[in-house]
Short mmCIF file of C-alpha atoms and ligand atoms in Angstrom, two decimals:
data_model
loop_
_atom_site.label_atom_id
_atom_site.label_comp_id
_atom_site.label_asym_id
_atom_site.label_seq_id
_atom_site.Cartn_x
_atom_site.Cartn_y
_atom_site.Cartn_z
CA UNK A 18 24.52 -64.61 -41.32
CA UNK A 19 22.47 -64.01 -38.23
CA UNK A 20 23.89 -61.37 -35.91
CA UNK A 21 22.08 -61.43 -32.57
CA UNK A 22 23.88 -58.26 -31.43
CA UNK A 23 23.08 -56.18 -34.52
CA UNK A 24 21.18 -53.05 -33.49
CA UNK A 25 18.11 -54.04 -35.52
CA UNK A 26 17.99 -57.35 -33.70
CA UNK A 27 18.50 -55.76 -30.28
CA UNK A 28 15.74 -53.21 -30.90
CA UNK A 29 13.48 -56.06 -32.00
CA UNK A 30 14.26 -57.90 -28.79
CA UNK A 31 13.57 -54.78 -26.68
CA UNK A 32 10.27 -54.12 -28.43
CA UNK A 33 9.11 -57.66 -27.72
CA UNK A 34 10.33 -57.56 -24.12
CA UNK A 35 8.90 -54.11 -23.38
CA UNK A 36 5.44 -54.99 -24.71
CA UNK A 37 5.21 -57.19 -21.63
CA UNK A 38 5.86 -54.31 -19.20
CA UNK A 39 2.96 -53.83 -16.80
CA UNK A 40 0.55 -51.16 -17.98
CA UNK A 41 -1.11 -49.47 -15.05
CA UNK A 42 -3.71 -47.55 -17.04
CA UNK A 43 -7.31 -48.59 -17.55
CA UNK A 44 -7.50 -51.20 -20.36
CA UNK A 45 -7.80 -49.99 -23.94
CA UNK A 46 -6.93 -51.35 -27.37
CA UNK A 47 -3.45 -49.99 -27.77
CA UNK A 48 -2.07 -50.70 -24.33
CA UNK A 49 0.65 -53.17 -25.27
CA UNK A 50 2.05 -51.03 -28.05
CA UNK A 51 1.92 -47.80 -26.09
CA UNK A 52 3.95 -49.11 -23.17
CA UNK A 53 6.68 -50.48 -25.48
CA UNK A 54 6.65 -47.18 -27.42
CA UNK A 55 7.18 -45.24 -24.20
CA UNK A 56 10.16 -47.36 -23.11
CA UNK A 57 11.70 -47.33 -26.60
CA UNK A 58 11.21 -43.56 -26.86
CA UNK A 59 12.96 -42.91 -23.54
CA UNK A 60 15.72 -45.33 -24.51
CA UNK A 61 16.19 -43.59 -27.89
CA UNK A 62 16.96 -40.26 -26.21
CA UNK A 63 19.69 -41.87 -24.12
CA UNK A 64 21.06 -43.95 -26.97
CA UNK A 65 21.26 -40.93 -29.30
CA UNK A 66 22.51 -38.71 -26.44
CA UNK A 67 20.15 -36.10 -27.79
CA UNK A 68 17.48 -34.40 -25.69
CA UNK A 69 15.78 -33.16 -28.86
CA UNK A 70 15.70 -36.48 -30.74
CA UNK A 71 11.99 -37.16 -30.15
CA UNK A 72 10.94 -33.60 -30.97
CA UNK A 73 12.83 -33.79 -34.27
CA UNK A 74 11.25 -37.13 -35.12
CA UNK A 75 7.73 -35.81 -34.38
CA UNK A 76 8.42 -32.92 -36.79
CA UNK A 77 9.75 -35.33 -39.36
CA UNK A 78 6.65 -37.49 -39.13
CA UNK A 79 4.54 -34.41 -39.98
CA UNK A 80 6.77 -33.45 -42.92
CA UNK A 81 7.70 -36.84 -44.38
CA UNK A 82 5.13 -39.24 -42.85
CA UNK A 83 8.02 -41.31 -41.57
CA UNK A 84 10.67 -40.88 -38.90
CA UNK A 85 13.80 -42.47 -37.45
CA UNK A 86 12.03 -43.20 -34.16
CA UNK A 87 10.05 -45.81 -36.10
CA UNK A 88 12.74 -47.05 -38.51
CA UNK A 89 15.67 -47.16 -36.06
CA UNK A 90 13.99 -47.68 -32.67
CA UNK A 91 10.75 -49.46 -33.58
CA UNK A 92 8.57 -46.80 -31.95
CA UNK A 93 5.07 -47.23 -33.44
CA UNK A 94 3.75 -43.85 -32.34
CA UNK A 95 6.00 -41.45 -30.46
CA UNK A 96 4.28 -40.62 -27.17
CA UNK A 97 4.32 -37.08 -25.82
CA UNK A 98 6.78 -36.44 -22.98
CA UNK A 99 3.79 -36.32 -20.67
CA UNK A 100 2.38 -39.68 -21.83
CA UNK A 101 5.82 -41.21 -21.59
CA UNK A 102 6.19 -39.99 -18.01
CA UNK A 103 2.79 -41.36 -17.00
CA UNK A 104 3.41 -44.75 -18.62
CA UNK A 105 6.88 -45.35 -17.20
CA UNK A 106 6.47 -43.86 -13.72
CA UNK A 107 4.61 -46.86 -12.18
CA UNK A 108 7.09 -49.46 -13.52
CA UNK A 109 9.79 -50.75 -11.16
CA UNK A 110 13.30 -50.73 -12.66
CA UNK A 111 13.92 -54.45 -12.09
CA UNK A 112 11.73 -55.10 -15.16
CA UNK A 113 14.77 -54.15 -17.27
CA UNK A 114 17.24 -56.58 -15.63
CA UNK A 115 16.35 -59.34 -18.10
CA UNK A 116 17.35 -57.05 -21.00
CA UNK A 117 20.84 -56.50 -19.53
CA UNK A 118 21.04 -60.25 -18.99
CA UNK A 119 20.02 -60.98 -22.58
CA UNK A 120 22.77 -58.73 -23.96
CA UNK A 121 25.36 -60.30 -21.65
CA UNK A 122 24.22 -63.80 -22.64
CA UNK A 123 24.55 -62.92 -26.35
CA UNK A 124 27.99 -61.45 -25.69
CA UNK A 125 28.94 -64.65 -23.88
CA UNK A 126 27.77 -66.71 -26.88
CA UNK A 127 29.71 -64.48 -29.26
CA UNK A 128 32.86 -64.97 -27.16
CA UNK A 129 33.05 -61.24 -26.39
CA UNK A 130 32.70 -61.81 -22.66
CA UNK A 131 35.60 -64.28 -22.68
CA UNK A 132 37.84 -61.46 -23.87
CA UNK A 133 37.14 -59.73 -20.53
CA UNK A 134 38.54 -62.63 -18.47
CA UNK A 135 41.39 -61.29 -16.38
CA UNK A 136 43.26 -62.58 -13.33
CA UNK A 137 43.31 -66.39 -13.43
CA UNK A 138 40.50 -66.34 -15.97
CA UNK A 139 38.04 -64.62 -13.62
CA UNK A 140 35.74 -61.77 -14.63
CA UNK A 141 36.41 -58.55 -12.71
CA UNK A 142 33.19 -56.93 -11.49
CA UNK A 143 33.77 -53.52 -9.91
CA UNK A 144 31.20 -52.15 -7.47
CA UNK A 145 30.72 -48.44 -7.10
CA UNK A 146 28.08 -46.17 -5.66
CA UNK A 147 26.70 -43.19 -7.55
CA UNK A 148 24.28 -40.42 -6.56
CA UNK A 149 22.51 -39.38 -9.74
CA UNK A 150 19.79 -37.10 -8.36
CA UNK A 151 20.08 -34.54 -5.61
CA UNK A 152 17.65 -31.72 -4.97
CA UNK A 153 16.08 -29.71 -2.18
CA UNK A 154 12.68 -29.56 -3.88
CA UNK A 155 12.32 -32.14 -6.69
CA UNK A 156 11.46 -35.50 -5.12
CA UNK A 157 9.32 -38.64 -5.39
CA UNK A 158 8.01 -41.42 -3.14
CA UNK A 159 11.26 -43.35 -3.51
CA UNK A 160 13.77 -40.56 -2.88
CA UNK A 161 16.17 -41.04 0.02
CA UNK A 162 16.46 -37.96 2.17
CA UNK A 163 18.77 -36.34 4.68
CA UNK A 164 18.72 -33.08 6.63
CA UNK A 165 21.76 -30.80 6.56
CA UNK A 166 23.00 -28.75 9.54
CA UNK A 167 20.66 -25.88 8.59
CA UNK A 168 17.68 -28.22 8.73
CA UNK A 169 17.15 -28.24 4.94
CA UNK A 170 15.99 -31.58 3.53
CA UNK A 171 17.96 -32.96 0.59
CA UNK A 172 16.30 -35.56 -1.64
CA UNK A 173 18.51 -37.93 -3.59
CA UNK A 174 18.77 -41.18 -5.50
CA UNK A 175 21.84 -43.40 -5.28
CA UNK A 176 22.61 -46.72 -6.90
CA UNK A 177 25.27 -49.38 -6.98
CA UNK A 178 26.43 -49.62 -10.59
CA UNK A 179 28.52 -52.78 -11.04
CA UNK A 180 30.57 -52.95 -14.23
CA UNK A 181 32.81 -55.60 -15.76
CA UNK A 182 36.29 -54.14 -16.23
CA UNK A 183 39.60 -55.39 -17.56
CA UNK A 184 43.08 -54.01 -16.93
CA UNK A 185 44.29 -52.28 -20.09
CA UNK A 186 40.87 -52.21 -21.80
CA UNK A 187 39.08 -48.91 -22.40
CA UNK A 188 35.71 -50.71 -22.35
CA UNK A 189 33.50 -51.36 -19.36
CA UNK A 190 30.26 -53.38 -19.39
CA UNK A 191 27.54 -52.07 -17.06
CA UNK A 192 25.47 -54.75 -15.31
CA UNK A 193 21.97 -54.10 -13.91
CA UNK A 194 22.10 -51.41 -11.20
CA UNK A 195 20.83 -51.90 -7.66
CA UNK A 196 19.03 -48.88 -6.24
CA UNK A 197 19.54 -47.68 -2.71
CA UNK A 198 16.10 -47.33 -1.09
CA UNK A 199 15.07 -45.14 1.87
CA UNK A 200 14.79 -48.29 4.05
CA UNK A 201 18.55 -48.89 3.64
CA UNK A 202 19.22 -46.17 6.23
CA UNK A 203 21.09 -42.88 6.25
CA UNK A 204 24.78 -43.81 6.37
CA UNK A 205 26.36 -44.09 2.91
CA UNK A 206 28.27 -47.13 4.13
CA UNK A 207 25.21 -49.08 5.37
CA UNK A 208 23.22 -48.20 2.26
CA UNK A 209 25.86 -49.36 -0.19
CA UNK A 210 26.49 -52.56 1.76
CA UNK A 211 22.78 -53.40 1.84
CA UNK A 212 22.45 -52.71 -1.89
CA UNK A 213 25.48 -54.87 -2.75
CA UNK A 214 24.00 -57.73 -0.73
CA UNK A 215 20.77 -57.45 -2.73
CA UNK A 216 22.68 -57.23 -6.01
CA UNK A 217 24.67 -60.36 -5.23
CA UNK A 218 21.54 -62.27 -4.23
CA UNK A 219 19.82 -61.30 -7.50
CA UNK A 220 22.69 -61.62 -9.98
CA UNK A 221 25.71 -63.59 -8.78
CA UNK A 222 24.61 -66.98 -10.17
CA UNK A 223 24.62 -65.59 -13.71
CA UNK A 224 28.38 -64.91 -13.57
CA UNK A 225 29.36 -67.80 -11.31
CA UNK A 226 30.33 -70.05 -14.27
CA UNK A 227 33.05 -67.50 -15.08
CA UNK A 228 34.18 -67.13 -11.45
CA UNK A 229 34.18 -63.48 -10.44
CA UNK A 230 36.71 -61.30 -8.65
CA UNK A 231 34.70 -58.44 -7.12
CA UNK A 232 36.46 -55.08 -6.79
CA UNK A 233 35.50 -52.19 -4.58
CA UNK A 234 36.40 -49.37 -2.27
CA UNK A 235 37.33 -49.60 1.41
CA UNK A 236 33.69 -49.67 2.52
CA UNK A 237 33.25 -53.11 0.90
CA UNK A 238 36.20 -54.55 2.87
CA UNK A 239 34.02 -55.61 5.80
CA UNK A 240 33.53 -59.04 7.30
CA UNK A 241 29.88 -59.74 6.32
CA UNK A 242 30.47 -58.69 2.69
CA UNK A 243 33.77 -60.53 2.28
CA UNK A 244 32.37 -63.63 3.97
CA UNK A 245 29.34 -63.59 1.69
CA UNK A 246 31.52 -63.48 -1.43
CA UNK A 247 34.25 -65.88 -0.28
CA UNK A 248 32.30 -68.44 1.74
CA UNK A 249 28.64 -68.32 0.69
CA UNK A 250 29.19 -67.62 -3.02
CA UNK A 251 32.72 -69.13 -3.33
CA UNK A 252 33.98 -66.20 -5.41
CA UNK A 253 36.90 -63.78 -5.02
CA UNK A 254 37.36 -60.16 -3.96
CA UNK A 255 40.06 -57.48 -4.08
CA UNK A 256 38.92 -54.54 -1.94
CA UNK A 257 40.78 -51.39 -0.93
CA UNK A 258 41.69 -51.61 2.76
CA UNK A 259 42.61 -48.46 4.70
CA UNK A 260 44.27 -48.40 8.15
CA UNK A 261 41.68 -46.07 9.77
CA UNK A 262 38.80 -48.46 9.11
CA UNK A 263 40.81 -51.66 9.80
CA UNK A 264 42.65 -50.95 13.06
CA UNK A 265 42.80 -54.58 14.26
CA UNK A 266 44.10 -55.84 10.91
CA UNK A 267 46.83 -53.20 10.74
CA UNK A 268 48.05 -53.88 14.29
CA UNK A 269 48.28 -57.59 13.39
CA UNK A 270 50.19 -56.66 10.21
CA UNK A 271 52.62 -54.56 12.30
CA UNK A 272 53.23 -57.59 14.54
CA UNK A 273 53.76 -59.83 11.51
CA UNK A 274 56.24 -57.32 10.13
CA UNK A 275 58.24 -57.44 13.40
CA UNK A 276 58.59 -61.22 13.35
CA UNK A 277 59.48 -61.33 9.65
CA UNK A 278 56.05 -62.47 8.42
CA UNK A 279 55.80 -59.75 5.78
CA UNK A 280 57.30 -60.12 2.31
CA UNK A 281 58.69 -57.03 0.54
CA UNK A 282 59.77 -56.75 -3.08
CA UNK A 283 60.71 -53.79 -5.25
CA UNK A 284 60.80 -53.12 -8.96
CA UNK A 285 62.29 -50.16 -10.86
CA UNK A 286 60.54 -48.64 -13.87
CA UNK A 287 61.73 -45.83 -16.16
CA UNK A 288 58.65 -43.85 -17.15
CA UNK A 289 60.41 -41.82 -19.85
CA UNK A 290 61.25 -38.90 -17.57
CA UNK A 291 62.42 -40.43 -14.30
CA UNK A 292 62.72 -43.77 -12.51
CA UNK A 293 59.86 -44.98 -10.29
CA UNK A 294 60.44 -47.49 -7.53
CA UNK A 295 57.44 -49.76 -6.81
CA UNK A 296 57.57 -51.36 -3.37
CA UNK A 297 55.13 -54.22 -2.81
CA UNK A 298 54.48 -55.69 0.63
CA UNK A 299 52.16 -58.61 1.32
CA UNK A 300 51.13 -61.10 4.01
CA UNK A 301 48.65 -63.99 3.88
CA UNK A 302 46.09 -65.08 6.46
CA UNK A 303 45.63 -62.00 8.63
CA UNK A 304 42.36 -61.35 10.53
CA UNK A 305 40.11 -58.76 8.81
CA UNK A 306 38.79 -57.54 12.17
CA UNK A 307 39.14 -58.11 15.91
CA UNK A 308 37.59 -61.21 17.51
CA UNK A 309 37.98 -64.96 17.35
CA UNK A 310 35.58 -65.32 14.40
CA UNK A 311 37.47 -62.87 12.18
CA UNK A 312 37.75 -63.84 8.52
CA UNK A 313 41.36 -64.46 7.49
CA UNK A 314 42.32 -62.40 4.46
CA UNK A 315 45.43 -61.77 2.38
CA UNK A 316 46.77 -58.21 2.40
CA UNK A 317 49.02 -56.31 0.01
CA UNK A 318 50.11 -52.74 -0.57
CA UNK A 319 51.92 -50.78 -3.25
CA UNK A 320 53.98 -47.65 -2.68
CA UNK A 321 55.41 -45.94 -5.76
CA UNK A 322 58.20 -43.43 -5.13
CA UNK A 323 60.26 -41.08 -7.30
CA UNK A 324 63.74 -42.62 -7.26
CA UNK A 325 65.64 -39.34 -7.29
CA UNK A 326 63.51 -37.30 -4.86
CA UNK A 327 61.97 -40.07 -2.74
CA UNK A 328 58.54 -38.41 -3.12
CA UNK A 329 55.58 -40.81 -2.78
CA UNK A 330 53.70 -40.87 -6.10
CA UNK A 331 51.09 -43.50 -5.23
CA UNK A 332 50.09 -45.53 -2.24
CA UNK A 333 47.22 -47.94 -1.64
CA UNK A 334 46.48 -51.28 0.05
CA UNK A 335 44.02 -54.10 -0.58
CA UNK A 336 42.65 -57.26 1.00
CA UNK A 337 41.81 -60.31 -1.08
CA UNK A 338 41.06 -64.02 -0.82
CA UNK A 339 43.39 -64.77 -3.75
CA UNK A 340 46.51 -66.29 -2.21
CA UNK A 341 49.44 -63.88 -2.50
CA UNK A 342 52.98 -64.77 -3.51
CA UNK A 343 55.94 -62.83 -4.91
CA UNK A 344 55.02 -63.73 -8.49
CA UNK A 345 51.34 -62.66 -8.44
CA UNK A 346 51.18 -59.70 -6.04
CA UNK A 347 51.90 -57.07 -8.74
CA UNK A 348 49.09 -58.55 -10.83
CA UNK A 349 46.63 -58.52 -7.90
CA UNK A 350 47.59 -54.88 -7.25
CA UNK A 351 46.90 -54.09 -10.90
CA UNK A 352 43.49 -55.77 -10.56
CA UNK A 353 42.78 -53.69 -7.42
CA UNK A 354 43.76 -50.49 -9.25
CA UNK A 355 41.43 -51.31 -12.18
CA UNK A 356 38.56 -50.34 -9.89
CA UNK A 357 39.35 -46.70 -10.60
CA UNK A 358 38.33 -47.27 -14.18
CA UNK A 359 34.76 -47.31 -12.94
CA UNK A 360 35.03 -43.67 -12.02
CA UNK A 361 37.09 -42.72 -15.02
CA UNK A 362 35.13 -44.44 -17.74
CA UNK A 363 31.63 -45.33 -16.77
CA UNK A 364 30.48 -42.79 -14.28
CA UNK A 365 32.08 -39.79 -15.92
CA UNK A 366 30.51 -40.67 -19.22
CA UNK A 367 27.13 -40.89 -17.53
CA UNK A 368 27.61 -37.66 -15.62
CA UNK A 369 29.30 -35.47 -18.17
CA UNK A 370 28.87 -36.68 -21.70
CA UNK A 371 25.35 -35.90 -22.63
CA UNK A 372 23.15 -38.74 -21.46
CA UNK A 373 20.21 -36.46 -20.80
CA UNK A 374 18.89 -37.84 -17.57
CA UNK A 375 15.59 -36.30 -16.52
CA UNK A 376 16.07 -33.51 -19.01
CA UNK A 377 12.95 -34.18 -21.01
CA UNK A 378 10.87 -36.27 -18.73
CA UNK A 379 11.12 -34.91 -15.19
CA UNK A 380 11.53 -36.85 -11.96
CA UNK A 381 8.17 -38.63 -11.65
CA UNK A 382 6.27 -39.52 -8.50
CA UNK A 383 7.08 -43.23 -8.15
CA UNK A 384 9.79 -44.96 -10.19
CA UNK A 385 10.40 -42.78 -13.26
CA UNK A 386 13.79 -41.60 -12.07
CA UNK A 387 15.08 -45.15 -11.51
CA UNK A 388 13.58 -46.41 -14.79
CA UNK A 389 15.28 -43.62 -16.77
CA UNK A 390 18.58 -44.27 -15.00
CA UNK A 391 18.31 -47.99 -15.89
CA UNK A 392 17.55 -47.22 -19.55
CA UNK A 393 20.49 -44.83 -19.60
CA UNK A 394 22.87 -47.52 -18.33
CA UNK A 395 21.33 -49.95 -20.81
CA UNK A 396 22.06 -47.51 -23.66
CA UNK A 397 25.65 -47.29 -22.41
CA UNK A 398 25.91 -51.10 -22.45
CA UNK A 399 24.58 -51.26 -26.01
CA UNK A 400 27.10 -48.71 -27.27
CA UNK A 401 29.90 -50.77 -25.74
CA UNK A 402 28.43 -53.99 -27.15
CA UNK A 403 28.27 -52.37 -30.61
CA UNK A 404 31.86 -51.18 -30.33
CA UNK A 405 32.97 -54.73 -29.52
CA UNK A 406 30.87 -56.63 -32.06
CA UNK A 407 29.87 -54.33 -34.95
CA UNK A 408 32.64 -53.59 -37.48
CA UNK A 409 30.86 -50.62 -39.07
CA UNK A 410 30.16 -49.05 -35.69
CA UNK A 411 33.74 -49.59 -34.50
CA UNK A 412 35.22 -48.07 -37.66
CA UNK A 413 32.96 -45.01 -37.40
CA UNK A 414 33.63 -44.50 -33.68
CA UNK A 415 37.36 -44.81 -34.18
CA UNK A 416 37.38 -42.48 -37.17
CA UNK A 417 35.11 -39.85 -35.61
CA UNK A 418 36.43 -40.16 -32.06
CA UNK A 419 39.20 -37.65 -32.55
CA UNK A 420 36.79 -34.89 -33.47
CA UNK A 421 34.15 -36.13 -31.04
CA UNK A 422 31.70 -35.88 -33.85
CA UNK A 423 30.09 -39.31 -33.83
CA UNK A 424 27.08 -38.29 -31.75
CA UNK A 425 26.80 -34.84 -33.33
CA UNK A 426 26.74 -36.47 -36.75
CA UNK A 427 24.08 -38.97 -35.66
CA UNK A 428 21.96 -36.10 -34.33
CA UNK A 429 22.28 -34.00 -37.48
CA UNK A 430 21.77 -36.87 -39.93
CA UNK A 431 18.69 -38.23 -38.18
CA UNK A 432 17.19 -34.75 -38.06
CA UNK A 433 17.24 -34.36 -41.84
CA UNK A 434 17.10 -37.84 -43.31
CA UNK A 435 14.95 -40.87 -42.54
CA UNK A 436 17.12 -44.00 -42.60
CA UNK A 437 15.47 -47.34 -43.29
CA UNK A 438 17.71 -49.14 -40.79
CA UNK A 439 20.82 -48.80 -38.63
CA UNK A 440 22.74 -50.63 -41.33
CA UNK A 441 21.64 -47.99 -43.88
CA UNK A 442 22.61 -45.14 -41.52
CA UNK A 443 26.06 -46.60 -40.84
CA UNK A 444 26.60 -47.34 -44.54
CA UNK A 445 25.69 -43.73 -45.40
CA UNK A 446 28.31 -42.52 -42.90
CA UNK A 447 30.95 -45.00 -44.12
CA UNK A 448 30.34 -43.95 -47.76
CA UNK A 449 30.53 -40.26 -46.88
CA UNK A 450 33.80 -40.77 -45.07
CA UNK A 451 35.06 -43.10 -47.81
CA UNK A 452 35.70 -45.83 -45.28
CA UNK A 453 35.68 -49.51 -46.17
CA UNK A 454 35.28 -52.30 -43.69
CA UNK A 455 38.37 -54.48 -44.09
CA UNK A 456 37.56 -58.06 -45.13
CA UNK A 457 37.79 -60.62 -42.30
CA UNK A 458 41.32 -61.96 -41.83
CA UNK A 459 41.97 -65.23 -43.70
CA UNK A 460 42.37 -68.17 -41.39
ZN1 LIG B 521 12.94 -39.38 -6.23
#
């Protein structure tokens, strides 16, 4: 049975794809292989979440004349950190978009993407901005910069990192990032808006067949962005909408409220300790901003209070182009709240859980930092794809999750033993843990 999303197959695909990366050195015999080796080597560090993976595999090659860099990641000859830096630095990160797209296409074929369909069958794509490098002295040609009040220059890299989310699912699927470039300006708001516009132009057609509901923070709830999604691309949005940044909208909503144009509904929920009262309010067709050409949007809010004390436990509001009614407003609110998963799941994992960004390889002078960030997100996507499609992987993750030992075990095992394949490595772990993959359910 052919499994396009098996790790061996994915690595094979990457090796083929990355041999075509532009090589900016003077021609020599091994160019093609070296550039693929460099990309695979960087990727392996992120995938293994181990800064010392390559060093261990170089040692192993000396001792055993074989190593897991070759058997698991298809690296012909492990480049030195210095070679790797020089090879990858000139490459722009958009060269890796097609690899994200390939994985998503295979997941679509396997039906895995369909499982992410949420409100009215749409895919929820959450936008979020992330600053992943900030320094007063380490910088490159593509760093953004700002001066603080003391006159010190801060160099940084930010990106929009869209992810597919689903209410109630612990999994998120990272899509290709869009990097904020110095030309985008200095205001966080302008930069993120410009980057989202570029991302949509480059990627929206790929997900259009699914119909997408885009999710995002208050800064995305602006007329040009909403118009682009709703009118130009004919898709949907649910964006947080705060009173301070939407004065005209909120004064219109106050008027509507006065003349009875606002619908209110409440539900009561016992959370095990006390009763929570959820109050939903919504109104359709209100102007997003002042002026005759304002886009008409649908607005809703949720306030959760403690029944006994009256204390406000949660409050937020959103605008959307999904039509609101009493029966669907709670679901739209749930969709809007799913945005926070981006911070909880994706970004925190990237920031805190051992994806060793820049640790080995430095910042580079041109694009290295953005290439490494892209490979890091790609590694994250592959782990999620494995969890969703590979029974052995899922069983191991679920068994070892409690003790958080999955990655530590991978590190230790691949330091001492050369495995012929990912399948052999996973089987070794399953045998050691006396786990058996349950047979597929009978139809
Ligand atoms: Zn930089």
